[in-house]
Amino acid sequence: MGMSSEVEALAARAQFMRESMGKSQSITDSMINILGSFDHRLSALETSMRPTQVRTHAYRKAHENIDNTLKAAESVLTQFDVSRQVENKVLKGPENDLGGFLAAVDQLQNNVEFFTLNSSLKASDGALNHARGLLNKGMTRLAEEFKALLAQHSKSVDPAHLRELLPNPTKQAASSPSGGGPTDGKTDLPHTPPLLVLPTLILPRVVPQLREMARRLVAAGYHQQCLKIYRDVRVSTLEQSLQKLGVEKLSKDDVQKMQWETLEGKIGKWIQYMSIAVKLLFAAERKLCDQIWYHLDPHREKCFADVTDSSVHMLLSFGEAIAKSKKSPEKLFVLLDMHETMHNLLPEIEVVFSGESAVGMREAAMGLIRRLAQTAKDTFGDFEDAVGKDATKTPVLDGTVHPLTSYVINYVKFLFDYQSTLNQLLGEGQQGKPNSQLAAATMRIMAVLQTNLDNKAKLYRDPALTHIFLMNNIHYMVRSVRRSEAKDLFGDDWVQRQRRIVQQHANTYQRAAWGKALGYLSGSAASSGGLGSSSDGSSISKSAIKERLKNFNLLFDELYQRQTQWTIPDNELREAVRLAVAEVLLPAYRSFVKRYSSILDTGKSNSKYVRYSPEDLDRMLSEFFEGKARVDHRR
């Protein structure tokens, strides 16, 4: 019973679902028919509305074109009115309102550019010509104001201020960087030398005004006029600064005619002027030029080159005249000073005068460095030749140090103040130790000097004085080297070798000067009295003893008169030579007098032969080599 009820219920549901699906199919078919008819109607509607859509798009496009045309017309009309609006301000000039004037000039410049680009517009020719004419008048007034403002604030720099700013080792360590941008003291340009306080050439508040003027003048095509104004004013101001400092325009002929003392002073000043000019004045001009002509290349580079060209060549021409002047030994050191100055300034020259426009000045500086180097090398070589060729025929009468020796030694000592430079110049293209070139050249000079001294020693007739002369000169050389930087380069071997030569000359002097005198006090001297060889004097006659003493006295008198006029300038050497003579002479004299005094007559006649006591001889020997005038020593 229960089962049959469930089956009937399922059958009823199945029947209901079949009926529902039949109705759904019928509805779907109806909808398809309806949608098909809508598609048909819409296609017909679209076809009928297409002309209306085309007309609407055309109306919209025409409206946009009309708006654009009206706007363009309004802009054109505005441009036609610009000249009238700014004319009074442009004609009035920038004197009282630079900012307003520059704004008016900018508007006028844009106006000219507009009509130039829109030359097809009717009536634009008249407007363009009027705008151009007005702009030219404005640029003329601006150029005049640029010149007046630049000239008003361009003053020469006080020389004392420049010398205060000139860097030295202590001041440079404490100096501060000097930037130089267009507005706030900073710049992206690479030209300002580092670690220097530069002089202020134009007040900082004026520089931006000049920069804005220059920018407008260049933009309007007035760059040539602007460059000329700037060049004329700054060239004159820079030259005035140098002239007040002391820089002179000197030709090669002027240099050739100068006495050496005058020329040497001017060279010393030139070295200072070059440092001031490169480190301070030219660097400050570069900074000022970079600021006023900021982003106006290539005018900026050309402007700086034009401003500094005449001043640079005025300074370098003096150096060229010195390098080309007649060579002489005393010029070597100033040539080296000038070379060192230029060589040390070269990095700053390359920075300050960077750029294609200043290439001529860089090359001129390099050329001067090369010429100074070559002239210094030639002068050094000539000095070496001159030492060997010095042919003075008049000997120094007292046998002291020859002027040539003192001159050469002082010269050599000065050379070592320039070790680095000379080794570089003498060693160019050569291999060797850092100091080998100067050492080798100096050793050659000393050898040449000694050869020359040997020749000069031959001028003396007295062999003893010959050796005093050589002893004095070589001792002076050794002492000078030992007390100077040259000692390390010459080495101990050279010093010891020369000291042995000094001692040899001292010994030879002693034999030449005192050999005969010592012979009278020994058994080796010949005598008219017929001397025997007995050491106790038993075979020596009384007359022979008197003859010996007489001859000794005469010879000693002669030696005294002569050698007290000779000179040994070095105190220690003089005492050493005296002591060496005394150590040989006095014992021999004491021994002789003591041995033969009993044979001689007593009383007054004895003093006739034994004229001097050993103490007298010792006292008189202490007067030797003092360079005294001739005196009578007799008691």
mmCIF file of C-alpha atoms in Angstrom, residues 7-192:
data_model
loop_
_atom_site.group_PDB
_atom_site.id
_atom_site.type_symbol
_atom_site.label_atom_id
_atom_site.label_comp_id
_atom_site.label_asym_id
_atom_site.label_seq_id
_atom_site.Cartn_x
_atom_site.Cartn_y
_atom_site.Cartn_z
ATOM 1 C CA VAL A 7 5.243 5.247 -7.290
ATOM 2 C CA GLU A 8 2.202 7.305 -8.111
ATOM 3 C CA ALA A 9 3.799 10.396 -6.689
ATOM 4 C CA LEU A 10 6.944 9.944 -8.813
ATOM 5 C CA ALA A 11 4.858 9.442 -11.943
ATOM 6 C CA ALA A 12 2.948 12.651 -11.236
ATOM 7 C CA ARG A 13 6.219 14.611 -10.892
ATOM 8 C CA ALA A 14 7.583 13.200 -14.119
ATOM 9 C CA GLN A 15 4.444 14.215 -15.972
ATOM 10 C CA PHE A 16 4.727 17.735 -14.531
ATOM 11 C CA MET A 17 8.325 18.082 -15.681
ATOM 12 C CA ARG A 18 7.457 16.981 -19.219
ATOM 13 C CA GLU A 19 4.711 19.582 -19.428
ATOM 14 C CA SER A 20 7.042 22.313 -18.080
ATOM 15 C CA MET A 21 9.785 21.549 -20.564
ATOM 16 C CA GLY A 22 7.275 21.664 -23.402
ATOM 17 C CA LYS A 23 6.157 25.143 -22.340
ATOM 18 C CA SER A 24 9.814 26.343 -22.040
ATOM 19 C CA GLN A 25 10.611 25.258 -25.584
ATOM 20 C CA SER A 26 7.550 27.106 -26.824
ATOM 21 C CA ILE A 27 8.616 30.301 -24.979
ATOM 22 C CA THR A 28 12.203 30.024 -26.331
ATOM 23 C CA ASP A 29 10.943 29.736 -29.905
ATOM 24 C CA SER A 30 8.744 32.802 -29.380
ATOM 25 C CA MET A 31 11.676 34.855 -28.006
ATOM 26 C CA ILE A 32 13.889 33.939 -30.942
ATOM 27 C CA ASN A 33 11.204 35.142 -33.323
ATOM 28 C CA ILE A 34 10.779 38.420 -31.388
ATOM 29 C CA LEU A 35 14.577 39.123 -31.214
ATOM 30 C CA GLY A 36 14.915 38.415 -34.891
ATOM 31 C CA SER A 37 12.299 41.034 -35.678
ATOM 32 C CA PHE A 38 14.112 43.585 -33.330
ATOM 33 C CA ASP A 39 17.421 43.102 -35.162
ATOM 34 C CA HIS A 40 15.680 43.782 -38.361
ATOM 35 C CA ARG A 41 14.119 46.982 -37.036
ATOM 36 C CA LEU A 42 17.398 48.254 -35.505
ATOM 37 C CA SER A 43 19.268 47.832 -38.798
ATOM 38 C CA ALA A 44 16.634 49.862 -40.514
ATOM 39 C CA LEU A 45 16.805 52.558 -37.776
ATOM 40 C CA GLU A 46 20.597 52.790 -37.987
ATOM 41 C CA THR A 47 20.412 53.193 -41.713
ATOM 42 C CA SER A 48 17.960 56.028 -41.362
ATOM 43 C CA MET A 49 20.013 57.873 -38.620
ATOM 44 C CA ARG A 50 23.509 57.734 -40.229
ATOM 45 C CA PRO A 51 23.188 61.085 -42.142
ATOM 46 C CA THR A 52 22.185 62.813 -38.908
ATOM 47 C CA GLN A 53 25.306 61.471 -37.116
ATOM 48 C CA VAL A 54 27.593 62.683 -39.911
ATOM 49 C CA ARG A 55 26.132 66.180 -39.766
ATOM 50 C CA THR A 56 26.472 66.301 -35.965
ATOM 51 C CA HIS A 57 30.233 65.356 -36.109
ATOM 52 C CA ALA A 58 30.854 68.007 -38.739
ATOM 53 C CA TYR A 59 29.117 70.648 -36.610
ATOM 54 C CA ARG A 60 31.272 69.655 -33.573
ATOM 55 C CA LYS A 61 34.548 69.789 -35.580
ATOM 56 C CA ALA A 62 33.655 73.160 -37.025
ATOM 57 C CA HIS A 63 32.981 74.500 -33.535
ATOM 58 C CA GLU A 64 36.388 73.303 -32.334
ATOM 59 C CA ASN A 65 38.103 74.912 -35.325
ATOM 60 C CA ILE A 66 36.303 78.170 -34.657
ATOM 61 C CA ASP A 67 37.486 78.108 -31.014
ATOM 62 C CA ASN A 68 41.047 77.430 -32.039
ATOM 63 C CA THR A 69 40.973 80.164 -34.651
ATOM 64 C CA LEU A 70 39.602 82.652 -32.157
ATOM 65 C CA LYS A 71 42.336 81.730 -29.669
ATOM 66 C CA ALA A 72 45.052 82.058 -32.349
ATOM 67 C CA ALA A 73 43.644 85.367 -33.458
ATOM 68 C CA GLU A 74 43.623 86.576 -29.881
ATOM 69 C CA SER A 75 47.296 85.478 -29.486
ATOM 70 C CA VAL A 76 48.285 87.234 -32.720
ATOM 71 C CA LEU A 77 46.472 90.374 -31.680
ATOM 72 C CA THR A 78 48.256 90.228 -28.316
ATOM 73 C CA GLN A 79 51.663 89.986 -30.057
ATOM 74 C CA PHE A 80 50.781 93.011 -32.184
ATOM 75 C CA ASP A 81 50.247 94.915 -28.957
ATOM 76 C CA VAL A 82 53.518 93.831 -27.183
ATOM 77 C CA SER A 83 55.737 96.507 -28.740
ATOM 78 C CA ARG A 84 53.320 99.233 -27.681
ATOM 79 C CA GLN A 85 53.186 97.852 -24.133
ATOM 80 C CA VAL A 86 56.964 97.664 -23.547
ATOM 81 C CA GLU A 87 58.104 100.557 -25.735
ATOM 82 C CA ASN A 88 58.299 103.182 -22.981
ATOM 83 C CA LYS A 89 60.222 100.907 -20.603
ATOM 84 C CA VAL A 90 62.666 99.860 -23.334
ATOM 85 C CA LEU A 91 63.290 103.427 -24.461
ATOM 86 C CA LYS A 92 63.704 104.604 -20.876
ATOM 87 C CA GLY A 93 66.617 102.209 -20.441
ATOM 88 C CA PRO A 94 67.859 100.049 -17.549
ATOM 89 C CA GLU A 95 69.415 102.730 -15.385
ATOM 90 C CA ASN A 96 66.755 102.967 -12.671
ATOM 91 C CA ASP A 97 64.934 99.646 -13.097
ATOM 92 C CA LEU A 98 67.189 96.939 -14.472
ATOM 93 C CA GLY A 99 64.790 94.126 -13.592
ATOM 94 C CA GLY A 100 61.831 95.775 -15.318
ATOM 95 C CA PHE A 101 63.948 96.674 -18.317
ATOM 96 C CA LEU A 102 65.229 93.117 -18.718
ATOM 97 C CA ALA A 103 61.670 91.748 -18.438
ATOM 98 C CA ALA A 104 60.564 94.158 -21.175
ATOM 99 C CA VAL A 105 63.516 93.120 -23.334
ATOM 100 C CA ASP A 106 62.580 89.453 -22.850
ATOM 101 C CA GLN A 107 59.016 90.172 -23.993
ATOM 102 C CA LEU A 108 60.279 92.073 -26.990
ATOM 103 C CA GLN A 109 62.719 89.274 -27.863
ATOM 104 C CA ASN A 110 59.864 86.738 -27.746
ATOM 105 C CA ASN A 111 57.795 89.112 -29.913
ATOM 106 C CA VAL A 112 60.529 89.214 -32.553
ATOM 107 C CA GLU A 113 60.825 85.435 -32.490
ATOM 108 C CA PHE A 114 57.043 85.062 -32.828
ATOM 109 C CA PHE A 115 56.738 87.245 -35.921
ATOM 110 C CA THR A 116 59.864 85.677 -37.380
ATOM 111 C CA LEU A 117 58.243 82.221 -37.107
ATOM 112 C CA ASN A 118 54.865 83.529 -38.330
ATOM 113 C CA SER A 119 56.056 85.627 -41.220
ATOM 114 C CA SER A 120 53.102 84.450 -43.370
ATOM 115 C CA LEU A 121 50.623 86.508 -41.323
ATOM 116 C CA LYS A 122 49.428 89.659 -43.056
ATOM 117 C CA ALA A 123 50.737 92.854 -41.472
ATOM 118 C CA SER A 124 53.435 90.827 -39.607
ATOM 119 C CA ASP A 125 56.258 92.519 -41.552
ATOM 120 C CA GLY A 126 55.462 95.901 -40.115
ATOM 121 C CA ALA A 127 55.098 94.531 -36.599
ATOM 122 C CA LEU A 128 58.369 92.572 -36.954
ATOM 123 C CA ASN A 129 60.297 95.575 -38.206
ATOM 124 C CA HIS A 130 58.928 97.747 -35.431
ATOM 125 C CA ALA A 131 59.817 95.132 -32.793
ATOM 126 C CA ARG A 132 63.306 94.677 -34.196
ATOM 127 C CA GLY A 133 63.937 98.395 -34.259
ATOM 128 C CA LEU A 134 62.777 98.757 -30.699
ATOM 129 C CA LEU A 135 64.882 95.764 -29.621
ATOM 130 C CA ASN A 136 67.984 97.251 -31.249
ATOM 131 C CA LYS A 137 67.453 100.484 -29.356
ATOM 132 C CA GLY A 138 67.003 98.495 -26.163
ATOM 133 C CA MET A 139 70.206 96.504 -26.781
ATOM 134 C CA THR A 140 72.107 99.705 -27.449
ATOM 135 C CA ARG A 141 70.921 101.112 -24.128
ATOM 136 C CA LEU A 142 71.719 97.796 -22.432
ATOM 137 C CA ALA A 143 75.228 97.713 -23.903
ATOM 138 C CA GLU A 144 75.835 101.244 -22.659
ATOM 139 C CA GLU A 145 74.649 100.323 -19.180
ATOM 140 C CA PHE A 146 76.745 97.140 -19.258
ATOM 141 C CA LYS A 147 79.833 99.181 -20.100
ATOM 142 C CA ALA A 148 79.087 101.839 -17.473
ATOM 143 C CA LEU A 149 78.400 99.316 -14.708
ATOM 144 C CA LEU A 150 81.450 97.227 -15.593
ATOM 145 C CA ALA A 151 83.751 100.254 -15.759
ATOM 146 C CA GLN A 152 82.354 101.724 -12.541
ATOM 147 C CA HIS A 153 83.142 98.586 -10.542
ATOM 148 C CA SER A 154 86.389 97.538 -12.286
ATOM 149 C CA LYS A 155 89.203 98.863 -10.123
ATOM 150 C CA SER A 156 92.863 97.833 -10.088
ATOM 151 C CA VAL A 157 93.884 95.691 -7.124
ATOM 152 C CA ASP A 158 96.084 97.220 -4.436
ATOM 153 C CA PRO A 159 99.639 95.751 -4.659
ATOM 154 C CA ALA A 160 99.927 95.461 -0.878
ATOM 155 C CA HIS A 161 96.725 93.426 -0.796
ATOM 156 C CA LEU A 162 98.054 91.127 -3.495
ATOM 157 C CA ARG A 163 101.275 90.535 -1.571
ATOM 158 C CA GLU A 164 99.266 89.714 1.535
ATOM 159 C CA LEU A 165 97.291 87.136 -0.440
ATOM 160 C CA LEU A 166 100.363 85.634 -2.110
ATOM 161 C CA PRO A 167 100.532 82.123 -0.681
ATOM 162 C CA ASN A 168 103.533 80.877 1.234
ATOM 163 C CA PRO A 169 104.015 77.452 2.880
ATOM 164 C CA THR A 170 102.474 78.518 6.195
ATOM 165 C CA LYS A 171 99.747 80.700 4.758
ATOM 166 C CA GLN A 172 98.771 78.168 2.104
ATOM 167 C CA ALA A 173 98.224 75.488 4.709
ATOM 168 C CA ALA A 174 95.644 77.703 6.388
ATOM 169 C CA SER A 175 94.028 79.114 3.254
ATOM 170 C CA SER A 176 90.429 78.442 2.362
ATOM 171 C CA PRO A 177 88.940 77.288 -0.925
ATOM 172 C CA SER A 178 87.503 79.915 -3.207
ATOM 173 C CA GLY A 179 84.512 78.746 -5.150
ATOM 174 C CA GLY A 180 82.781 80.895 -7.705
ATOM 175 C CA GLY A 181 79.332 80.050 -8.992
ATOM 176 C CA PRO A 182 76.984 82.509 -10.650
ATOM 177 C CA THR A 183 74.749 83.117 -7.643
ATOM 178 C CA ASP A 184 75.798 81.435 -4.426
ATOM 179 C CA GLY A 185 79.583 81.169 -4.627
ATOM 180 C CA LYS A 186 79.538 77.641 -6.091
ATOM 181 C CA THR A 187 80.172 76.597 -9.648
ATOM 182 C CA ASP A 188 80.316 73.439 -11.705
ATOM 183 C CA LEU A 189 83.146 74.921 -13.778
ATOM 184 C CA PRO A 190 86.652 73.474 -13.365
ATOM 185 C CA HIS A 191 88.720 76.646 -13.602
ATOM 186 C CA THR A 192 89.134 78.147 -10.114
#
